[in-house]
């Protein structure tokens, strides 16, 4: 079932591939205007744009910027407002995994992980809060991870950033609730995308054994949860972390 997003503009970061592309498609099916952000993969971004247009988006446009760059985020939100209106919904999905044992983690990798995965969310939340307040409402969904709640060896920088997103979600949910802006998070388990494509088959089999539903998730599994939280059907839900992980962590 597609939720109804007619008349709404949705900004999805990291929309060129994987989970973000599936999220952009879900909003397109609901009739939204979709602003698709990406970092640098223009071929993937153009493919995502074409699919979003075919899926029924009212309007759609690509925005290339680095979510870690605060000035670029502020400028992008202004461009989206001018081009498509809103934004009424922000989905902070862009993320990177720089995996390394903690003793081998370089300062630059630690800092980059936090800047993209956590500060990127803050940059865009700050930028959209003014137009959302002016519109007297809005919805923000941050895509965190199961490892932000349960940790994972070799992912200290990623897990720290993903846990940080949960605190950010709850603090901003409290701060913006009186303005009718809801802020939630979705915490995916292991999802079959480019990010996990490098996992050896043996590791995937081992992971699957830890998942009660006995499979890796799909990008579409996450997209429908994000769309629900952004929809009017979730109008009394804020500050929530919705786990979509096949039961891997309860
Ligand atoms: P993915 O397939 O690697 O795609 C990453 C997306 O983020 C791409 O669209 C990429 O753009 C964009 N991106 C990366 N760095 C960016 C930056 N600095 N600024 C703007 N865009 C940037 O990743 P995914 O698996 O779909 O993951 C999406 C989100 O889900 C991430 O936040 C991730 O942490 C989270 N998550 C994933 C899993 C999983 O198992 N896959 C599990 C839990 C949580 P380009 O195409 O231009 O590079």
mmCIF file of N, CA, C and O in Angstrom, residues 3 5 10-36 48 52 55 57 89-94 141-144 186 188 191 218-228 230:
data_model
loop_
_atom_site.group_PDB
_atom_site.id
_atom_site.type_symbol
_atom_site.label_atom_id
_atom_site.label_comp_id
_atom_site.label_asym_id
_atom_site.label_seq_id
_atom_site.Cartn_x
_atom_site.Cartn_y
_atom_site.Cartn_z
ATOM 1 N N UNK A 3 1.392 5.122 0.753
ATOM 2 C CA UNK A 3 0.783 6.197 1.538
ATOM 3 C C UNK A 3 0.604 7.412 0.622
ATOM 4 O O UNK A 3 1.264 7.531 -0.405
ATOM 5 N N UNK A 5 1.113 11.032 -0.450
ATOM 6 C CA UNK A 5 1.991 12.191 -0.247
ATOM 7 C C UNK A 5 1.743 13.266 -1.306
ATOM 8 O O UNK A 5 2.644 14.056 -1.605
ATOM 9 N N UNK A 10 9.403 15.867 -0.701
ATOM 10 C CA UNK A 10 10.227 15.014 0.162
ATOM 11 C C UNK A 10 11.679 15.098 -0.293
ATOM 12 O O UNK A 10 11.965 14.891 -1.475
ATOM 13 N N UNK A 11 12.560 15.415 0.623
ATOM 14 C CA UNK A 11 13.998 15.411 0.333
ATOM 15 C C UNK A 11 14.597 14.130 0.914
ATOM 16 O O UNK A 11 14.523 13.905 2.125
ATOM 17 N N UNK A 12 15.157 13.305 0.038
ATOM 18 C CA UNK A 12 15.762 12.030 0.471
ATOM 19 C C UNK A 12 17.260 12.101 0.197
ATOM 20 O O UNK A 12 17.678 12.268 -0.956
ATOM 21 N N UNK A 13 18.083 11.969 1.235
ATOM 22 C CA UNK A 13 19.527 11.967 0.994
ATOM 23 C C UNK A 13 19.989 10.550 0.661
ATOM 24 O O UNK A 13 19.386 9.562 1.083
ATOM 25 N N UNK A 14 21.052 10.487 -0.127
ATOM 26 C CA UNK A 14 21.567 9.180 -0.546
ATOM 27 C C UNK A 14 20.538 8.400 -1.337
ATOM 28 O O UNK A 14 20.354 7.201 -1.145
ATOM 29 N N UNK A 15 19.875 9.108 -2.266
ATOM 30 C CA UNK A 15 18.735 8.507 -2.978
ATOM 31 C C UNK A 15 19.145 7.832 -4.283
ATOM 32 O O UNK A 15 18.298 7.286 -4.984
ATOM 33 N N UNK A 16 20.432 7.852 -4.612
ATOM 34 C CA UNK A 16 20.853 7.283 -5.897
ATOM 35 C C UNK A 16 20.853 5.769 -5.905
ATOM 36 O O UNK A 16 20.664 5.144 -6.937
ATOM 37 N N UNK A 17 21.099 5.175 -4.739
ATOM 38 C CA UNK A 17 21.268 3.713 -4.696
ATOM 39 C C UNK A 17 20.592 3.151 -3.445
ATOM 40 O O UNK A 17 20.152 3.900 -2.571
ATOM 41 N N UNK A 18 20.531 1.824 -3.377
ATOM 42 C CA UNK A 18 20.189 1.092 -2.157
ATOM 43 C C UNK A 18 18.902 1.528 -1.490
ATOM 44 O O UNK A 18 17.856 1.724 -2.131
ATOM 45 N N UNK A 19 18.986 1.706 -0.190
ATOM 46 C CA UNK A 19 17.806 2.010 0.622
ATOM 47 C C UNK A 19 17.209 3.358 0.229
ATOM 48 O O UNK A 19 15.998 3.510 0.109
ATOM 49 N N UNK A 20 18.071 4.348 -0.009
ATOM 50 C CA UNK A 20 17.584 5.690 -0.356
ATOM 51 C C UNK A 20 16.802 5.694 -1.650
ATOM 52 O O UNK A 20 15.775 6.382 -1.777
ATOM 53 N N UNK A 21 17.262 4.923 -2.632
ATOM 54 C CA UNK A 21 16.531 4.844 -3.907
ATOM 55 C C UNK A 21 15.146 4.228 -3.672
ATOM 56 O O UNK A 21 14.139 4.720 -4.199
ATOM 57 N N UNK A 22 15.097 3.179 -2.869
ATOM 58 C CA UNK A 22 13.802 2.528 -2.585
ATOM 59 C C UNK A 22 12.869 3.487 -1.840
ATOM 60 O O UNK A 22 11.657 3.509 -2.077
ATOM 61 N N UNK A 23 13.444 4.300 -0.960
ATOM 62 C CA UNK A 23 12.630 5.281 -0.223
ATOM 63 C C UNK A 23 12.070 6.329 -1.201
ATOM 64 O O UNK A 23 10.876 6.664 -1.165
ATOM 65 N N UNK A 24 12.923 6.828 -2.083
ATOM 66 C CA UNK A 24 12.476 7.826 -3.066
ATOM 67 C C UNK A 24 11.346 7.252 -3.924
ATOM 68 O O UNK A 24 10.350 7.941 -4.208
ATOM 69 N N UNK A 25 11.476 5.991 -4.305
ATOM 70 C CA UNK A 25 10.442 5.332 -5.124
ATOM 71 C C UNK A 25 9.126 5.202 -4.369
ATOM 72 O O UNK A 25 8.049 5.383 -4.931
ATOM 73 N N UNK A 26 9.219 4.887 -3.093
ATOM 74 C CA UNK A 26 8.008 4.728 -2.267
ATOM 75 C C UNK A 26 7.238 6.062 -2.186
ATOM 76 O O UNK A 26 6.010 6.092 -2.320
ATOM 77 N N UNK A 27 7.982 7.160 -1.988
ATOM 78 C CA UNK A 27 7.315 8.469 -1.944
ATOM 79 C C UNK A 27 6.746 8.841 -3.319
ATOM 80 O O UNK A 27 5.678 9.455 -3.405
ATOM 81 N N UNK A 28 7.463 8.465 -4.381
ATOM 82 C CA UNK A 28 6.975 8.746 -5.738
ATOM 83 C C UNK A 28 5.651 8.027 -5.963
ATOM 84 O O UNK A 28 4.707 8.601 -6.522
ATOM 85 N N UNK A 29 5.569 6.768 -5.525
ATOM 86 C CA UNK A 29 4.318 6.001 -5.680
ATOM 87 C C UNK A 29 3.164 6.680 -4.941
ATOM 88 O O UNK A 29 2.013 6.548 -5.321
ATOM 89 N N UNK A 30 3.490 7.427 -3.873
ATOM 90 C CA UNK A 30 2.467 8.141 -3.122
ATOM 91 C C UNK A 30 2.150 9.508 -3.710
ATOM 92 O O UNK A 30 1.389 10.279 -3.118
ATOM 93 N N UNK A 31 2.782 9.856 -4.845
ATOM 94 C CA UNK A 31 2.448 11.102 -5.538
ATOM 95 C C UNK A 31 3.210 12.328 -5.071
ATOM 96 O O UNK A 31 2.856 13.460 -5.416
ATOM 97 N N UNK A 32 4.286 12.138 -4.289
ATOM 98 C CA UNK A 32 5.065 13.277 -3.790
ATOM 99 C C UNK A 32 5.913 13.889 -4.897
ATOM 100 O O UNK A 32 6.176 13.254 -5.921
ATOM 101 N N UNK A 33 6.370 15.124 -4.663
ATOM 102 C CA UNK A 33 7.497 15.666 -5.423
ATOM 103 C C UNK A 33 8.741 15.221 -4.671
ATOM 104 O O UNK A 33 8.811 15.351 -3.438
ATOM 105 N N UNK A 34 9.723 14.688 -5.407
ATOM 106 C CA UNK A 34 10.869 14.067 -4.733
ATOM 107 C C UNK A 34 12.172 14.756 -5.123
ATOM 108 O O UNK A 34 12.505 14.860 -6.310
ATOM 109 N N UNK A 35 12.903 15.216 -4.108
ATOM 110 C CA UNK A 35 14.235 15.770 -4.291
ATOM 111 C C UNK A 35 15.229 14.672 -3.912
ATOM 112 O O UNK A 35 15.242 14.214 -2.774
ATOM 113 N N UNK A 36 16.021 14.243 -4.908
ATOM 114 C CA UNK A 36 16.947 13.121 -4.678
ATOM 115 C C UNK A 36 18.368 13.643 -4.525
ATOM 116 O O UNK A 36 18.941 14.189 -5.478
ATOM 117 N N UNK A 48 18.049 6.455 -10.865
ATOM 118 C CA UNK A 48 17.045 6.594 -9.785
ATOM 119 C C UNK A 48 16.008 7.654 -10.161
ATOM 120 O O UNK A 48 14.802 7.459 -9.959
ATOM 121 N N UNK A 52 11.989 7.133 -10.448
ATOM 122 C CA UNK A 52 11.086 7.930 -9.607
ATOM 123 C C UNK A 52 10.044 8.630 -10.469
ATOM 124 O O UNK A 52 8.857 8.693 -10.120
ATOM 125 N N UNK A 55 7.515 6.149 -11.551
ATOM 126 C CA UNK A 55 6.695 5.613 -10.446
ATOM 127 C C UNK A 55 5.552 6.539 -10.048
ATOM 128 O O UNK A 55 4.724 6.180 -9.216
ATOM 129 N N UNK A 57 5.945 10.247 -9.377
ATOM 130 C CA UNK A 57 6.257 11.481 -8.642
ATOM 131 C C UNK A 57 5.622 12.678 -9.349
ATOM 132 O O UNK A 57 5.602 12.735 -10.580
ATOM 133 N N UNK A 89 8.915 16.888 4.040
ATOM 134 C CA UNK A 89 9.478 15.669 4.643
ATOM 135 C C UNK A 89 10.971 15.623 4.339
ATOM 136 O O UNK A 89 11.378 15.890 3.199
ATOM 137 N N UNK A 90 11.762 15.313 5.362
ATOM 138 C CA UNK A 90 13.207 15.101 5.181
ATOM 139 C C UNK A 90 13.528 13.670 5.598
ATOM 140 O O UNK A 90 13.162 13.253 6.698
ATOM 141 N N UNK A 91 14.215 12.942 4.717
ATOM 142 C CA UNK A 91 14.699 11.612 5.097
ATOM 143 C C UNK A 91 16.225 11.634 5.063
ATOM 144 O O UNK A 91 16.838 11.750 3.991
ATOM 145 N N UNK A 92 16.837 11.561 6.240
ATOM 146 C CA UNK A 92 18.289 11.524 6.357
ATOM 147 C C UNK A 92 18.737 10.075 6.219
ATOM 148 O O UNK A 92 18.803 9.324 7.202
ATOM 149 N N UNK A 93 19.024 9.678 4.972
ATOM 150 C CA UNK A 93 19.391 8.286 4.702
ATOM 151 C C UNK A 93 20.862 8.121 4.325
ATOM 152 O O UNK A 93 21.434 7.055 4.554
ATOM 153 N N UNK A 94 21.488 9.162 3.754
ATOM 154 C CA UNK A 94 22.869 9.016 3.264
ATOM 155 C C UNK A 94 23.771 8.513 4.380
ATOM 156 O O UNK A 94 23.695 8.999 5.517
ATOM 157 N N UNK A 141 12.652 11.772 9.114
ATOM 158 C CA UNK A 141 12.974 10.369 9.440
ATOM 159 C C UNK A 141 14.472 10.174 9.235
ATOM 160 O O UNK A 141 14.998 10.445 8.145
ATOM 161 N N UNK A 142 15.147 9.735 10.277
ATOM 162 C CA UNK A 142 16.583 9.482 10.209
ATOM 163 C C UNK A 142 16.820 7.976 10.110
ATOM 164 O O UNK A 142 16.264 7.207 10.902
ATOM 165 N N UNK A 143 17.649 7.575 9.143
ATOM 166 C CA UNK A 143 17.923 6.147 8.980
ATOM 167 C C UNK A 143 19.186 5.813 9.771
ATOM 168 O O UNK A 143 20.296 6.204 9.412
ATOM 169 N N UNK A 144 18.998 5.120 10.897
ATOM 170 C CA UNK A 144 20.111 4.734 11.749
ATOM 171 C C UNK A 144 20.450 3.277 11.447
ATOM 172 O O UNK A 144 20.366 2.846 10.292
ATOM 173 N N UNK A 186 14.385 5.101 11.721
ATOM 174 C CA UNK A 186 14.223 3.690 11.354
ATOM 175 C C UNK A 186 15.593 3.047 11.527
ATOM 176 O O UNK A 186 16.607 3.597 11.087
ATOM 177 N N UNK A 188 17.454 -0.110 10.459
ATOM 178 C CA UNK A 188 17.492 -1.356 9.690
ATOM 179 C C UNK A 188 18.470 -2.364 10.299
ATOM 180 O O UNK A 188 19.462 -1.984 10.923
ATOM 181 N N UNK A 191 20.722 -5.293 5.411
ATOM 182 C CA UNK A 191 19.931 -5.112 4.211
ATOM 183 C C UNK A 191 20.820 -5.352 2.988
ATOM 184 O O UNK A 191 21.982 -4.921 2.971
ATOM 185 N N UNK A 218 15.355 -6.318 2.604
ATOM 186 C CA UNK A 218 15.461 -5.635 1.305
ATOM 187 C C UNK A 218 15.301 -4.128 1.539
ATOM 188 O O UNK A 218 14.749 -3.694 2.554
ATOM 189 N N UNK A 219 15.766 -3.371 0.546
ATOM 190 C CA UNK A 219 15.619 -1.909 0.635
ATOM 191 C C UNK A 219 14.135 -1.539 0.747
ATOM 192 O O UNK A 219 13.767 -0.599 1.462
ATOM 193 N N UNK A 220 13.279 -2.305 0.069
ATOM 194 C CA UNK A 220 11.834 -2.016 0.115
ATOM 195 C C UNK A 220 11.272 -2.227 1.527
ATOM 196 O O UNK A 220 10.341 -1.517 1.939
ATOM 197 N N UNK A 221 11.834 -3.187 2.280
ATOM 198 C CA UNK A 221 11.383 -3.390 3.668
ATOM 199 C C UNK A 221 11.580 -2.107 4.487
ATOM 200 O O UNK A 221 10.762 -1.766 5.354
ATOM 201 N N UNK A 222 12.678 -1.417 4.219
ATOM 202 C CA UNK A 222 12.979 -0.183 4.972
ATOM 203 C C UNK A 222 12.127 0.970 4.452
ATOM 204 O O UNK A 222 11.602 1.782 5.220
ATOM 205 N N UNK A 223 11.963 1.020 3.128
ATOM 206 C CA UNK A 223 11.232 2.144 2.521
ATOM 207 C C UNK A 223 9.807 2.227 3.052
ATOM 208 O O UNK A 223 9.295 3.318 3.318
ATOM 209 N N UNK A 224 9.150 1.075 3.230
ATOM 210 C CA UNK A 224 7.756 1.154 3.669
ATOM 211 C C UNK A 224 7.672 1.645 5.115
ATOM 212 O O UNK A 224 6.735 2.365 5.470
ATOM 213 N N UNK A 225 8.669 1.299 5.942
ATOM 214 C CA UNK A 225 8.675 1.792 7.330
ATOM 215 C C UNK A 225 8.902 3.307 7.364
ATOM 216 O O UNK A 225 8.255 4.025 8.133
ATOM 217 N N UNK A 226 9.807 3.780 6.506
ATOM 218 C CA UNK A 226 10.084 5.225 6.447
ATOM 219 C C UNK A 226 8.828 5.968 5.984
ATOM 220 O O UNK A 226 8.454 7.000 6.561
ATOM 221 N N UNK A 227 8.184 5.435 4.951
ATOM 222 C CA UNK A 227 6.989 6.111 4.422
ATOM 223 C C UNK A 227 5.893 6.167 5.484
ATOM 224 O O UNK A 227 5.222 7.192 5.649
ATOM 225 N N UNK A 228 5.720 5.078 6.227
ATOM 226 C CA UNK A 228 4.715 5.087 7.304
ATOM 227 C C UNK A 228 5.005 6.220 8.298
ATOM 228 O O UNK A 228 4.118 7.019 8.621
ATOM 229 N N UNK A 230 6.599 8.924 7.944
ATOM 230 C CA UNK A 230 6.452 10.260 7.355
ATOM 231 C C UNK A 230 4.996 10.585 7.031
ATOM 232 O O UNK A 230 4.664 11.731 6.754
#
